[in-house]
mmCIF file of C-alpha atoms and ligand atoms in Angstrom:
data_model
loop_
_atom_site.group_PDB
_atom_site.id
_atom_site.type_symbol
_atom_site.label_atom_id
_atom_site.label_comp_id
_atom_site.label_asym_id
_atom_site.label_seq_id
_atom_site.Cartn_x
_atom_site.Cartn_y
_atom_site.Cartn_z
ATOM 1 C CA MET A 1 116.700 96.667 122.974
ATOM 2 C CA GLY A 2 115.351 93.824 120.666
ATOM 3 C CA ASN A 3 116.988 92.354 117.251
ATOM 4 C CA ASP A 4 114.781 92.002 114.750
ATOM 5 C CA ILE A 5 112.943 94.341 112.435
ATOM 6 C CA LEU A 6 109.485 95.237 112.186
ATOM 7 C CA VAL A 7 107.824 96.109 108.990
ATOM 8 C CA LEU A 8 104.777 97.536 108.110
ATOM 9 C CA VAL A 9 102.904 96.759 106.035
ATOM 10 C CA GLU A 10 100.857 98.620 103.861
ATOM 11 C CA HIS A 11 97.471 97.902 101.577
ATOM 12 C CA HIS A 12 95.011 98.916 99.556
ATOM 13 C CA ALA A 13 91.146 97.507 99.336
ATOM 14 C CA GLY A 14 92.753 94.346 100.270
ATOM 15 C CA ALA A 15 95.137 94.841 98.294
ATOM 16 C CA VAL A 16 99.217 95.078 100.015
ATOM 17 C CA HIS A 17 101.042 97.215 98.015
ATOM 18 C CA ASP A 18 104.214 96.865 96.805
ATOM 19 C CA SER A 19 106.107 98.711 99.401
ATOM 20 C CA ALA A 20 106.015 95.226 101.850
ATOM 21 C CA ALA A 21 108.337 93.131 98.941
ATOM 22 C CA GLU A 22 110.434 95.755 99.338
ATOM 23 C CA LEU A 23 110.693 96.055 102.844
ATOM 24 C CA LEU A 24 110.666 92.635 103.964
ATOM 25 C CA GLY A 25 113.421 92.502 101.288
ATOM 26 C CA LYS A 26 115.477 94.415 104.129
ATOM 27 C CA ALA A 27 114.345 93.539 107.048
ATOM 28 C CA ARG A 28 115.725 90.205 106.113
ATOM 29 C CA GLU A 29 118.443 91.441 105.755
ATOM 30 C CA LEU A 30 119.194 93.345 108.642
ATOM 31 C CA ALA A 31 117.694 90.633 110.584
ATOM 32 C CA GLY A 32 120.585 88.119 109.456
ATOM 33 C CA ALA A 33 123.620 90.962 110.893
ATOM 34 C CA THR A 34 121.108 91.242 114.346
ATOM 35 C CA GLY A 35 120.662 87.672 115.011
ATOM 36 C CA GLY A 36 116.533 88.750 114.817
ATOM 37 C CA GLN A 37 113.592 87.915 112.467
ATOM 38 C CA ALA A 38 112.498 90.163 109.619
ATOM 39 C CA VAL A 39 108.848 90.522 111.280
ATOM 40 C CA ALA A 40 106.126 91.674 109.815
ATOM 41 C CA VAL A 41 103.040 93.709 111.312
ATOM 42 C CA LEU A 42 98.866 93.503 109.153
ATOM 43 C CA LEU A 43 96.246 95.756 110.255
ATOM 44 C CA HIS A 44 92.879 94.976 108.698
ATOM 45 C CA ASP A 45 89.749 94.220 110.045
ATOM 46 C CA GLY A 46 89.604 89.870 108.408
ATOM 47 C CA TRP A 47 90.693 89.825 104.997
ATOM 48 C CA GLY A 48 95.163 89.293 106.055
ATOM 49 C CA ASP A 49 94.967 86.030 107.260
ATOM 50 C CA THR A 50 94.821 84.504 103.172
ATOM 51 C CA HIS A 51 98.112 87.527 103.003
ATOM 52 C CA ALA A 52 99.436 86.939 105.786
ATOM 53 C CA SER A 53 101.590 83.437 104.927
ATOM 54 C CA ALA A 54 102.193 84.347 101.656
ATOM 55 C CA LEU A 55 104.464 87.665 102.945
ATOM 56 C CA PRO A 56 107.813 87.271 102.997
ATOM 57 C CA ALA A 57 108.590 87.511 106.771
ATOM 58 C CA ASP A 58 110.096 84.979 109.413
ATOM 59 C CA ARG A 59 106.602 86.273 111.455
ATOM 60 C CA VAL A 60 103.390 88.155 110.500
ATOM 61 C CA LEU A 61 101.432 89.560 113.904
ATOM 62 C CA SER A 62 97.700 89.619 112.928
ATOM 63 C CA VAL A 63 95.307 92.400 114.457
ATOM 64 C CA GLU A 64 91.649 91.885 113.610
ATOM 65 C CA HIS A 65 89.444 95.186 113.837
ATOM 66 C CA THR A 66 86.980 96.702 112.125
ATOM 67 C CA ALA A 67 88.651 99.548 112.690
ATOM 68 C CA PHE A 68 90.573 98.515 110.145
ATOM 69 C CA ALA A 69 88.870 98.944 107.526
ATOM 70 C CA ASN A 70 90.343 101.647 105.668
ATOM 71 C CA PHE A 71 93.231 104.565 106.987
ATOM 72 C CA LEU A 72 92.588 106.263 110.270
ATOM 73 C CA PRO A 73 95.766 107.290 111.477
ATOM 74 C CA GLU A 74 94.378 107.287 115.338
ATOM 75 C CA ALA A 75 93.644 103.503 114.770
ATOM 76 C CA TYR A 76 96.964 102.815 112.791
ATOM 77 C CA VAL A 77 99.379 104.492 115.709
ATOM 78 C CA ILE A 78 97.142 103.321 118.637
ATOM 79 C CA ALA A 79 98.265 99.232 117.532
ATOM 80 C CA LEU A 80 101.298 100.177 116.422
ATOM 81 C CA GLU A 81 102.402 101.664 119.657
ATOM 82 C CA ALA A 82 101.379 99.899 121.785
ATOM 83 C CA ILE A 83 102.746 96.653 119.659
ATOM 84 C CA LEU A 84 106.935 98.791 119.593
ATOM 85 C CA ARG A 85 106.655 99.033 123.482
ATOM 86 C CA ASP A 86 105.811 95.376 124.834
ATOM 87 C CA ARG A 87 108.236 94.311 121.007
ATOM 88 C CA ASP A 88 111.165 96.563 121.770
ATOM 89 C CA PRO A 89 111.804 95.651 117.936
ATOM 90 C CA ARG A 90 115.699 96.932 116.323
ATOM 91 C CA LEU A 91 114.294 98.845 113.645
ATOM 92 C CA THR A 92 110.336 99.740 112.436
ATOM 93 C CA LEU A 93 110.156 100.345 109.380
ATOM 94 C CA ILE A 94 107.476 101.979 107.247
ATOM 95 C CA ALA A 95 107.258 102.813 103.396
ATOM 96 C CA ASN A 96 107.737 106.979 102.860
ATOM 97 C CA THR A 97 104.216 107.051 100.846
ATOM 98 C CA THR A 98 101.319 109.814 102.925
ATOM 99 C CA VAL A 99 99.797 106.571 105.012
ATOM 100 C CA GLY A 100 103.497 106.210 105.984
ATOM 101 C CA MET A 101 104.215 109.983 106.541
ATOM 102 C CA ASP A 102 100.552 110.877 108.229
ATOM 103 C CA LEU A 103 101.841 107.017 110.375
ATOM 104 C CA ALA A 104 105.860 108.105 111.144
ATOM 105 C CA GLY A 105 106.674 110.742 112.825
ATOM 106 C CA SER A 106 104.224 110.727 115.200
ATOM 107 C CA LEU A 107 104.945 107.186 115.910
ATOM 108 C CA SER A 108 108.781 108.332 117.378
ATOM 109 C CA ALA A 109 107.504 111.102 118.923
ATOM 110 C CA ARG A 110 105.163 109.278 121.112
ATOM 111 C CA MET A 111 108.041 106.514 121.766
ATOM 112 C CA SER A 112 110.008 109.477 121.821
ATOM 113 C CA SER A 113 111.779 106.705 119.115
ATOM 114 C CA PRO A 114 114.178 108.393 116.290
ATOM 115 C CA LEU A 115 112.787 108.440 112.974
ATOM 116 C CA VAL A 116 115.426 108.925 109.774
ATOM 117 C CA ALA A 117 112.799 109.949 107.469
ATOM 118 C CA TYR A 118 113.312 109.736 103.108
ATOM 119 C CA CYS A 119 115.236 106.690 103.265
ATOM 120 C CA VAL A 120 117.108 104.883 101.170
ATOM 121 C CA ASP A 121 119.572 102.992 102.416
ATOM 122 C CA LEU A 122 119.587 101.262 105.299
ATOM 123 C CA ALA A 123 122.896 99.118 107.039
ATOM 124 C CA ILE A 124 124.055 97.652 110.605
ATOM 125 C CA ASP A 125 126.836 97.878 112.330
ATOM 126 C CA GLY A 126 127.897 96.511 114.954
ATOM 127 C CA ASP A 127 125.202 97.146 118.261
ATOM 128 C CA VAL A 128 124.125 101.011 115.701
ATOM 129 C CA VAL A 129 122.000 101.002 112.320
ATOM 130 C CA VAL A 130 123.600 103.090 109.935
ATOM 131 C CA ALA A 131 120.738 104.621 107.767
ATOM 132 C CA THR A 132 120.925 107.063 104.210
ATOM 133 C CA SER A 133 118.763 109.851 104.076
ATOM 134 C CA GLN A 134 117.849 112.310 101.308
ATOM 135 C CA VAL A 135 117.790 116.035 101.649
ATOM 136 C CA PHE A 136 116.527 119.233 100.336
ATOM 137 C CA GLY A 137 114.211 116.937 98.274
ATOM 138 C CA GLY A 138 116.980 114.730 97.288
ATOM 139 C CA LYS A 139 119.626 116.659 96.086
ATOM 140 C CA LEU A 140 121.956 115.885 99.087
ATOM 141 C CA ASN A 141 121.773 112.042 101.442
ATOM 142 C CA ALA A 142 123.006 112.318 104.545
ATOM 143 C CA GLU A 143 124.144 109.671 106.435
ATOM 144 C CA VAL A 144 123.481 108.544 110.287
ATOM 145 C CA GLU A 145 124.208 106.844 112.998
ATOM 146 C CA LEU A 146 121.291 105.496 115.469
ATOM 147 C CA PRO A 147 121.150 102.966 118.142
ATOM 148 C CA SER A 148 117.205 101.721 117.577
ATOM 149 C CA GLY A 149 114.311 103.518 115.269
ATOM 150 C CA ILE A 150 111.807 104.588 112.152
ATOM 151 C CA ALA A 151 112.951 103.957 108.798
ATOM 152 C CA SER A 152 111.140 106.097 106.036
ATOM 153 C CA VAL A 153 111.657 104.446 102.939
ATOM 154 C CA VAL A 154 111.833 105.470 99.319
ATOM 155 C CA ALA A 155 109.877 104.095 97.404
ATOM 156 C CA GLY A 156 112.356 101.679 94.800
ATOM 157 C CA ALA A 157 114.975 102.098 97.651
ATOM 158 C CA PHE A 158 115.590 97.803 97.989
ATOM 159 C CA PRO A 159 114.421 95.062 95.120
ATOM 160 C CA PRO A 160 111.865 93.465 96.617
ATOM 161 C CA ALA A 161 112.103 90.377 98.191
ATOM 162 C CA GLU A 162 111.990 87.257 96.494
ATOM 163 C CA GLY A 163 109.279 85.021 97.496
ATOM 164 C CA GLY A 164 107.641 84.104 100.502
ATOM 165 C CA GLY A 165 109.004 83.224 104.175
ATOM 166 C CA ALA A 166 106.227 80.768 105.134
ATOM 167 C CA PRO A 167 106.649 82.862 107.739
ATOM 168 C CA GLU A 168 104.414 81.837 111.532
ATOM 169 C CA VAL A 169 101.201 83.930 111.583
ATOM 170 C CA GLU A 170 100.678 85.351 115.171
ATOM 171 C CA ALA A 171 97.041 87.129 115.974
ATOM 172 C CA VAL A 172 97.359 89.725 117.745
ATOM 173 C CA ALA A 173 94.200 90.750 121.061
ATOM 174 C CA PRO A 174 92.799 94.159 119.833
ATOM 175 C CA MET A 175 94.309 96.639 121.604
ATOM 176 C CA ALA A 176 91.619 98.816 123.949
ATOM 177 C CA GLY A 177 91.490 102.033 122.934
ATOM 178 C CA LEU A 178 91.080 100.953 119.134
ATOM 179 C CA ASP A 179 86.874 101.070 119.733
ATOM 180 C CA SER A 180 86.875 104.927 121.232
ATOM 181 C CA LEU A 181 88.894 106.753 118.866
ATOM 182 C CA SER A 182 87.858 109.906 118.377
ATOM 183 C CA MET A 183 88.362 110.031 114.357
ATOM 184 C CA THR A 184 85.683 108.014 111.929
ATOM 185 C CA PHE A 185 86.617 107.120 108.551
ATOM 186 C CA LEU A 186 83.367 109.454 105.959
ATOM 187 C CA GLY A 187 84.234 108.100 102.661
ATOM 188 C CA ARG A 188 87.904 108.299 100.104
ATOM 189 C CA ILE A 189 88.299 110.194 97.155
ATOM 190 C CA GLU A 190 89.772 108.278 94.398
ATOM 191 C CA PRO A 191 91.736 109.793 92.589
ATOM 192 C CA GLU A 192 91.005 111.179 88.983
ATOM 193 C CA THR A 193 91.154 108.154 86.382
ATOM 194 C CA SER A 194 93.068 109.058 83.450
ATOM 195 C CA ASP A 195 93.057 106.770 79.946
ATOM 196 C CA VAL A 196 96.514 105.828 79.784
ATOM 197 C CA ASP A 197 98.502 104.232 83.911
ATOM 198 C CA ILE A 198 101.762 106.517 82.329
ATOM 199 C CA THR A 199 104.029 103.815 85.323
ATOM 200 C CA ALA A 200 102.497 100.845 82.711
ATOM 201 C CA GLU A 201 103.664 101.578 79.155
ATOM 202 C CA GLU A 202 107.277 101.579 77.796
ATOM 203 C CA ILE A 203 107.781 104.713 75.849
ATOM 204 C CA LEU A 204 107.081 107.463 77.293
ATOM 205 C CA ILE A 205 107.534 111.102 75.958
ATOM 206 C CA SER A 206 107.014 113.388 78.968
ATOM 207 C CA VAL A 207 107.213 117.088 78.181
ATOM 208 C CA GLY A 208 108.096 120.538 80.746
ATOM 209 C CA ARG A 209 107.745 124.280 80.953
ATOM 210 C CA GLY A 210 109.423 124.033 78.075
ATOM 211 C CA ILE A 211 106.932 123.375 75.899
ATOM 212 C CA GLY A 212 106.266 126.424 75.949
ATOM 213 C CA GLY A 213 101.557 126.332 75.443
ATOM 214 C CA GLU A 214 99.222 123.189 75.691
ATOM 215 C CA GLU A 215 98.709 123.892 71.410
ATOM 216 C CA ASN A 216 102.535 122.429 71.475
ATOM 217 C CA VAL A 217 101.992 119.295 73.994
ATOM 218 C CA GLU A 218 100.718 117.778 69.780
ATOM 219 C CA LEU A 219 104.107 118.290 69.076
ATOM 220 C CA ALA A 220 105.418 115.112 71.106
ATOM 221 C CA GLN A 221 101.863 113.634 70.347
ATOM 222 C CA GLU A 222 102.984 113.321 67.522
ATOM 223 C CA LEU A 223 106.247 111.038 68.725
ATOM 224 C CA ALA A 224 104.309 109.391 71.094
ATOM 225 C CA ASP A 225 102.689 108.591 68.487
ATOM 226 C CA ALA A 226 105.605 106.755 65.229
ATOM 227 C CA LEU A 227 106.291 105.489 68.566
ATOM 228 C CA GLY A 228 103.883 103.769 69.389
ATOM 229 C CA GLY A 229 104.530 105.431 73.100
ATOM 230 C CA VAL A 230 102.362 107.647 75.694
ATOM 231 C CA VAL A 231 102.260 111.140 76.724
ATOM 232 C CA SER A 232 103.611 112.206 80.728
ATOM 233 C CA ALA A 233 104.382 115.393 81.813
ATOM 234 C CA SER A 234 106.512 117.618 84.514
ATOM 235 C CA ARG A 235 104.833 118.982 87.505
ATOM 236 C CA PRO A 236 104.122 122.100 86.312
ATOM 237 C CA VAL A 237 102.582 121.031 83.204
ATOM 238 C CA ALA A 238 100.222 119.113 84.868
ATOM 239 C CA ASP A 239 99.416 122.349 87.011
ATOM 240 C CA ALA A 240 98.665 124.088 83.993
ATOM 241 C CA GLY A 241 96.083 121.922 82.925
ATOM 242 C CA TRP A 242 97.973 121.047 79.426
ATOM 243 C CA LEU A 243 97.877 117.993 80.245
ATOM 244 C CA PRO A 244 96.265 115.924 83.484
ATOM 245 C CA LYS A 245 97.584 115.430 86.328
ATOM 246 C CA THR A 246 97.360 111.137 85.969
ATOM 247 C CA ARG A 247 100.070 112.129 83.730
ATOM 248 C CA GLN A 248 103.254 113.594 86.119
ATOM 249 C CA VAL A 249 105.979 112.232 86.783
ATOM 250 C CA GLY A 250 107.822 112.979 89.511
ATOM 251 C CA LYS A 251 107.613 112.758 93.528
ATOM 252 C CA SER A 252 103.984 114.063 93.610
ATOM 253 C CA GLY A 253 103.038 112.331 90.987
ATOM 254 C CA ARG A 254 104.433 108.716 89.431
ATOM 255 C CA LYS A 255 107.121 106.704 89.838
ATOM 256 C CA VAL A 256 107.599 104.615 86.362
ATOM 257 C CA THR A 257 110.469 102.565 84.996
ATOM 258 C CA PRO A 258 109.634 102.168 81.207
ATOM 259 C CA ARG A 259 111.702 101.227 78.727
ATOM 260 C CA LEU A 260 112.841 104.826 76.500
ATOM 261 C CA TYR A 261 111.904 107.965 78.601
ATOM 262 C CA ILE A 262 112.305 110.826 76.436
ATOM 263 C CA ALA A 263 112.620 114.580 78.409
ATOM 264 C CA CYS A 264 111.268 117.843 75.976
ATOM 265 C CA GLY A 265 112.577 120.628 77.489
ATOM 266 C CA ILE A 266 112.514 119.183 81.376
ATOM 267 C CA SER A 267 115.342 121.455 83.477
ATOM 268 C CA GLY A 268 115.539 118.116 85.899
ATOM 269 C CA ALA A 269 115.067 119.013 89.420
ATOM 270 C CA PRO A 270 115.184 116.615 92.139
ATOM 271 C CA GLU A 271 111.423 115.669 93.168
ATOM 272 C CA HIS A 272 111.187 114.896 88.408
ATOM 273 C CA LEU A 273 113.784 112.805 88.942
ATOM 274 C CA GLU A 274 113.061 110.954 92.244
ATOM 275 C CA GLY A 275 109.793 109.654 89.705
ATOM 276 C CA MET A 276 112.343 108.460 86.519
ATOM 277 C CA ARG A 277 115.781 107.677 86.598
ATOM 278 C CA ASP A 278 115.157 104.085 86.976
ATOM 279 C CA ALA A 279 114.457 104.181 83.347
ATOM 280 C CA GLU A 280 115.850 101.915 80.996
ATOM 281 C CA LEU A 281 116.761 104.798 78.445
ATOM 282 C CA ILE A 282 117.152 108.287 78.809
ATOM 283 C CA ILE A 283 117.485 111.103 76.395
ATOM 284 C CA ALA A 284 117.000 113.958 76.862
ATOM 285 C CA ILE A 285 116.157 117.244 74.926
ATOM 286 C CA ASN A 286 116.993 121.159 76.498
ATOM 287 C CA THR A 287 118.905 123.642 75.350
ATOM 288 C CA ASP A 288 120.474 124.244 78.482
ATOM 289 C CA GLU A 289 123.848 122.438 78.279
ATOM 290 C CA LYS A 290 123.886 122.776 82.608
ATOM 291 C CA ALA A 291 119.661 121.237 83.078
ATOM 292 C CA PRO A 292 120.164 118.522 85.897
ATOM 293 C CA ILE A 293 118.800 115.920 83.670
ATOM 294 C CA PHE A 294 121.518 115.101 81.460
ATOM 295 C CA ASP A 295 122.751 113.968 84.654
ATOM 296 C CA VAL A 296 120.574 111.089 84.780
ATOM 297 C CA ALA A 297 120.680 110.952 80.672
ATOM 298 C CA HIS A 298 122.149 108.191 78.702
ATOM 299 C CA PHE A 299 122.268 110.792 74.796
ATOM 300 C CA GLY A 300 120.787 114.651 75.397
ATOM 301 C CA THR A 301 120.594 117.161 73.109
ATOM 302 C CA THR A 302 120.797 121.177 73.191
ATOM 303 C CA GLU A 303 118.865 121.724 69.902
ATOM 304 C CA ASP A 304 115.445 123.648 70.075
ATOM 305 C CA LEU A 305 112.365 120.788 71.002
ATOM 306 C CA PHE A 306 110.352 122.933 68.575
ATOM 307 C CA ASP A 307 112.706 121.794 65.699
ATOM 308 C CA ILE A 308 114.169 118.636 67.006
ATOM 309 C CA LEU A 309 110.264 117.430 68.014
ATOM 310 C CA PRO A 310 109.070 117.500 64.258
ATOM 311 C CA ALA A 311 112.743 116.471 62.886
ATOM 312 C CA LEU A 312 112.244 113.301 64.666
ATOM 313 C CA THR A 313 108.552 112.461 64.177
ATOM 314 C CA GLU A 314 109.634 113.093 60.190
ATOM 315 C CA ARG A 315 112.602 110.220 60.817
ATOM 316 C CA ILE A 316 110.657 107.827 62.683
ATOM 317 C CA GLU A 317 107.672 107.579 60.394
ATOM 318 C CA ALA A 318 110.062 106.959 57.126
ATOM 319 C CA ALA A 319 111.631 103.926 58.378
ATOM 320 C CA THR A 320 108.277 102.176 59.660
ATOM 321 C CA SER A 321 106.853 102.925 56.805
ATOM 322 C CA VAL A 322 109.302 101.901 54.824
ATOM 323 C CA ALA A 323 110.405 98.558 56.797
HETATM 324 P P1 LIG B 1 111.752 124.153 84.414
HETATM 325 O O1 LIG B 1 112.538 123.907 85.456
HETATM 326 O O2 LIG B 1 111.035 125.217 84.311
HETATM 327 O O3 LIG B 1 113.080 123.790 83.179
HETATM 328 C C1 LIG B 1 112.090 124.439 81.803
HETATM 329 C C2 LIG B 1 113.114 123.345 80.809
HETATM 330 O O4 LIG B 1 113.246 123.363 79.572
HETATM 331 C C3 LIG B 1 114.839 124.502 81.901
HETATM 332 O O5 LIG B 1 115.435 123.046 81.956
HETATM 333 C C4 LIG B 1 114.994 125.257 79.787
HETATM 334 O O6 LIG B 1 116.451 124.600 79.573
HETATM 335 C C5 LIG B 1 114.427 124.221 78.836
HETATM 336 N N1 LIG B 1 113.958 124.665 77.442
HETATM 337 C C6 LIG B 1 113.410 126.134 77.375
HETATM 338 N N2 LIG B 1 112.336 125.397 76.061
HETATM 339 C C7 LIG B 1 113.466 124.836 74.768
HETATM 340 C C8 LIG B 1 112.796 124.689 74.091
HETATM 341 N N3 LIG B 1 112.425 125.297 73.549
HETATM 342 N N4 LIG B 1 114.180 123.556 74.314
HETATM 343 C C9 LIG B 1 114.631 122.695 74.655
HETATM 344 N N5 LIG B 1 114.171 122.592 76.091
HETATM 345 C C10 LIG B 1 113.823 124.218 76.453
HETATM 346 N N6 LIG B 1 108.407 118.137 89.099
HETATM 347 C C11 LIG B 1 107.738 116.609 88.380
HETATM 348 O O7 LIG B 1 107.837 117.704 87.333
HETATM 349 N N7 LIG B 1 107.288 116.243 89.350
HETATM 350 C C12 LIG B 1 106.771 116.033 90.692
HETATM 351 O O8 LIG B 1 106.220 114.956 90.401
HETATM 352 C C13 LIG B 1 107.018 116.838 91.316
HETATM 353 N N8 LIG B 1 106.253 117.103 92.670
HETATM 354 C C14 LIG B 1 107.514 118.168 93.545
HETATM 355 C C15 LIG B 1 107.056 117.495 94.451
HETATM 356 C C16 LIG B 1 107.167 119.067 96.467
HETATM 357 C C17 LIG B 1 107.175 119.116 96.814
HETATM 358 C C18 LIG B 1 107.749 120.330 94.586
HETATM 359 C C19 LIG B 1 109.084 121.627 95.872
HETATM 360 C C20 LIG B 1 108.151 119.966 94.025
HETATM 361 C C21 LIG B 1 107.966 119.283 92.824
HETATM 362 N N9 LIG B 1 107.974 119.527 91.803
HETATM 363 C C22 LIG B 1 107.750 118.268 90.966
HETATM 364 C C23 LIG B 1 108.516 120.565 91.317
HETATM 365 C C24 LIG B 1 109.928 120.482 90.462
HETATM 366 O O9 LIG B 1 110.630 120.993 91.859
HETATM 367 C C25 LIG B 1 110.682 121.915 89.655
HETATM 368 O O10 LIG B 1 109.244 122.357 89.135
HETATM 369 C C26 LIG B 1 109.717 121.503 87.671
HETATM 370 O O11 LIG B 1 110.409 119.663 87.784
HETATM 371 C C27 LIG B 1 110.411 122.032 87.123
HETATM 372 O O12 LIG B 1 109.252 121.551 85.803
HETATM 373 P P2 LIG B 1 110.116 121.558 84.387
HETATM 374 O O13 LIG B 1 111.874 120.926 84.243
HETATM 375 O O14 LIG B 1 108.915 121.233 83.012
HETATM 376 O O15 LIG B 1 110.635 123.395 84.080
#
């Protein structure tokens, strides 16, 4: 077994995914402990070489083939299996995204290698890798030890690497199996577009099932207008169509880090907290004092949101008009 830490570089439409810098930052740290290298794996159809030298890695393994023009799990698994068998790294890091979840399981099965999914921390302790993984939808963390293996890492678990690494870029010959794939890429179905990108907003007024119905979302909209923010939602609100799916915060929605997040009638299920717990200031309005949202809130009230929201809007409008 080698000492390198491999990172699959995820990319979409010619842009490297944010996860690459996060995983490579951790890979560099771990490689420092194993005495190996942080090795990025870039599977691409020609554009990748311009990006390769900017990656914060010690080495980049660059595989160019038309099969990588779009994401085809079969092509990725063929390439990754060949690379892992050849390089025998201590650890392979893959982002716990839809792409990563697609790959990590089948790669683990093919390699007969352990997989730690939903990984939120990693360390090297002597000869073992110590991985912390979220279980039960994020309610508990489990710490496991493994000699080597694969980890699929939750977004935002590690800070991005600072600066590039001036890596050595090594062209790897495309694997034979890439020319006879059984899977064909037909087309991409783009997600619904939204008038706003909630991940880029500084102030979010987020409504949950406690808002009661679509007709009440206006109360949150008025507060958002007064504060210069936008309205986001928990999953039941998006599922009910009270707000577009693109406004959904959480595990199956967007991860947001605004300066202010006001949670109105949101219980704080782990899947919701996953998407907003890193907000700078969290204020919770929930009539249930035991609601888990209060575990992450900096301030909170158990008053009824139908009293609080109009009162808050009125105060802010009054303060703004005086100013
Ligand atoms: P509830 O849990 O029903 O909470 C409503 C809250 O409103 C309660 O706490 C109640 O006390 C309070 N309330 C009621 N009336 C008032 C009032 N008048 N004033 C003040 N407070 C009031 N959820 C997400 O949000 N985002 C996701 O991305 C997501 N992904 C998921 C992925 C998976 C695989 C699974 C299994 C679940 C996912 N969920 C997600 C769902 C999640 O588990 C919860 O069911 C959901 O977050 C609950 O939404 P909620 O807090 O709006 O509703």
